[in-house]
Amino acid sequence: MQTAIKLFFGILFLFIFLAGAIFILFTFSKTSFDTTSITNAGFAIFAGCSSVCFTWARNMEDKKDIAKINNHGEKLFLSALCFVIASLLKYILIHRKDIINEDLLNYVDFVFPVINILGASMFLLAYINAWAAILGLLRILFRKSLTSNWGN
């Protein structure tokens, strides 16, 4: 029964991960699509989850779990920072004509496809890093729920 549950959740998480990764690659790689509202929400979610991890680790007694939870919190915070940096790159890409002089823009226009690839890669990196942290936290939660009775 335990193997079937693990298999079900594994397939479910894989489907959600792939759907999110495809969404990120196709949405954030479009040069004309302003993703500021999505990145603001992503930053808030990742930073909030990071804060929850640090608070949870502060209230734990097992030193091994404290280190793991803090590590996952750091991964989530890194994901939040990657989202902000990628959002900045995307903003520069979209509003380059407003930011840079038109004469200078003709000379540096070749840089913007690289900025687009770098921004989309950072979004994907943040997403993968956050997933690694979330799966690690779920592993800790499932292990604790199977090995002890928290409320009893």
mmCIF file of N, CA and C in Angstrom, residues 21-35 86 90 93-94 112-113 115-124:
data_model
loop_
_atom_site.group_PDB
_atom_site.id
_atom_site.type_symbol
_atom_site.label_atom_id
_atom_site.label_comp_id
_atom_site.label_asym_id
_atom_site.label_seq_id
_atom_site.Cartn_x
_atom_site.Cartn_y
_atom_site.Cartn_z
ATOM 1 N N ALA A 21 7.124 23.548 -15.712
ATOM 2 C CA ALA A 21 8.345 23.823 -16.476
ATOM 3 C C ALA A 21 8.004 24.244 -17.909
ATOM 4 N N ILE A 22 7.043 23.572 -18.517
ATOM 5 C CA ILE A 22 6.616 23.948 -19.871
ATOM 6 C C ILE A 22 5.991 25.337 -19.864
ATOM 7 N N PHE A 23 5.175 25.625 -18.849
ATOM 8 C CA PHE A 23 4.580 26.961 -18.729
ATOM 9 C C PHE A 23 5.668 28.030 -18.615
ATOM 10 N N ILE A 24 6.667 27.781 -17.789
ATOM 11 C CA ILE A 24 7.745 28.753 -17.611
ATOM 12 C C ILE A 24 8.517 28.950 -18.907
ATOM 13 N N LEU A 25 8.878 27.877 -19.574
ATOM 14 C CA LEU A 25 9.663 28.015 -20.793
ATOM 15 C C LEU A 25 8.904 28.761 -21.889
ATOM 16 N N PHE A 26 7.622 28.465 -22.050
ATOM 17 C CA PHE A 26 6.878 29.118 -23.116
ATOM 18 C C PHE A 26 6.411 30.518 -22.745
ATOM 19 N N THR A 27 6.106 30.760 -21.485
ATOM 20 C CA THR A 27 5.620 32.073 -21.078
ATOM 21 C C THR A 27 6.746 33.070 -20.897
ATOM 22 N N PHE A 28 7.777 32.660 -20.191
ATOM 23 C CA PHE A 28 8.833 33.597 -19.854
ATOM 24 C C PHE A 28 9.839 33.802 -20.974
ATOM 25 N N SER A 29 9.830 32.951 -21.986
ATOM 26 C CA SER A 29 10.756 33.151 -23.101
ATOM 27 C C SER A 29 10.177 34.071 -24.168
ATOM 28 N N LYS A 30 8.899 34.411 -24.091
ATOM 29 C CA LYS A 30 8.314 35.363 -25.040
ATOM 30 C C LYS A 30 8.813 36.766 -24.703
ATOM 31 N N THR A 31 9.395 37.412 -25.683
ATOM 32 C CA THR A 31 9.983 38.724 -25.435
ATOM 33 C C THR A 31 8.944 39.816 -25.252
ATOM 34 N N SER A 32 7.741 39.624 -25.743
ATOM 35 C CA SER A 32 6.742 40.689 -25.672
ATOM 36 C C SER A 32 5.808 40.559 -24.467
ATOM 37 N N PHE A 33 5.858 39.447 -23.756
ATOM 38 C CA PHE A 33 4.917 39.191 -22.667
ATOM 39 C C PHE A 33 5.468 39.740 -21.353
ATOM 40 N N ASP A 34 4.754 40.668 -20.731
ATOM 41 C CA ASP A 34 5.176 41.245 -19.456
ATOM 42 C C ASP A 34 4.775 40.296 -18.324
ATOM 43 N N THR A 35 5.754 39.771 -17.637
ATOM 44 C CA THR A 35 5.525 38.760 -16.598
ATOM 45 C C THR A 35 5.682 39.321 -15.189
ATOM 46 N N ALA A 86 15.598 37.581 -12.573
ATOM 47 C CA ALA A 86 15.040 37.244 -13.885
ATOM 48 C C ALA A 86 13.951 38.236 -14.281
ATOM 49 N N LYS A 90 13.903 40.572 -17.586
ATOM 50 C CA LYS A 90 12.729 40.611 -18.469
ATOM 51 C C LYS A 90 12.226 42.046 -18.630
ATOM 52 N N LEU A 93 14.444 43.823 -20.998
ATOM 53 C CA LEU A 93 14.192 43.340 -22.348
ATOM 54 C C LEU A 93 12.943 43.976 -22.952
ATOM 55 N N ILE A 94 11.890 44.051 -22.170
ATOM 56 C CA ILE A 94 10.625 44.596 -22.691
ATOM 57 C C ILE A 94 10.700 46.102 -22.896
ATOM 58 N N PHE A 112 20.259 41.552 -26.512
ATOM 59 C CA PHE A 112 18.948 41.277 -25.925
ATOM 60 C C PHE A 112 18.442 39.846 -26.111
ATOM 61 N N PRO A 113 18.741 39.148 -27.199
ATOM 62 C CA PRO A 113 18.382 37.722 -27.216
ATOM 63 C C PRO A 113 19.100 36.917 -26.138
ATOM 64 N N ILE A 115 19.989 38.164 -23.216
ATOM 65 C CA ILE A 115 19.289 38.525 -21.979
ATOM 66 C C ILE A 115 17.996 37.728 -21.858
ATOM 67 N N ASN A 116 17.303 37.525 -22.977
ATOM 68 C CA ASN A 116 16.066 36.736 -22.957
ATOM 69 C C ASN A 116 16.339 35.294 -22.553
ATOM 70 N N ILE A 117 17.366 34.694 -23.115
ATOM 71 C CA ILE A 117 17.711 33.308 -22.776
ATOM 72 C C ILE A 117 18.163 33.213 -21.326
ATOM 73 N N LEU A 118 18.959 34.176 -20.879
ATOM 74 C CA LEU A 118 19.435 34.189 -19.504
ATOM 75 C C LEU A 118 18.275 34.348 -18.518
ATOM 76 N N GLY A 119 17.334 35.235 -18.825
ATOM 77 C CA GLY A 119 16.173 35.434 -17.955
ATOM 78 C C GLY A 119 15.299 34.191 -17.870
ATOM 79 N N ALA A 120 15.008 33.591 -19.027
ATOM 80 C CA ALA A 120 14.186 32.372 -19.032
ATOM 81 C C ALA A 120 14.895 31.239 -18.293
ATOM 82 N N SER A 121 16.214 31.163 -18.440
ATOM 83 C CA SER A 121 16.975 30.133 -17.730
ATOM 84 C C SER A 121 16.939 30.358 -16.220
ATOM 85 N N MET A 122 16.988 31.613 -15.803
ATOM 86 C CA MET A 122 16.926 31.904 -14.366
ATOM 87 C C MET A 122 15.556 31.573 -13.793
ATOM 88 N N PHE A 123 14.508 31.843 -14.558
ATOM 89 C CA PHE A 123 13.168 31.447 -14.109
ATOM 90 C C PHE A 123 13.096 29.934 -13.941
ATOM 91 N N LEU A 124 13.623 29.208 -14.914
ATOM 92 C CA LEU A 124 13.598 27.749 -14.832
ATOM 93 C C LEU A 124 14.467 27.245 -13.684
#
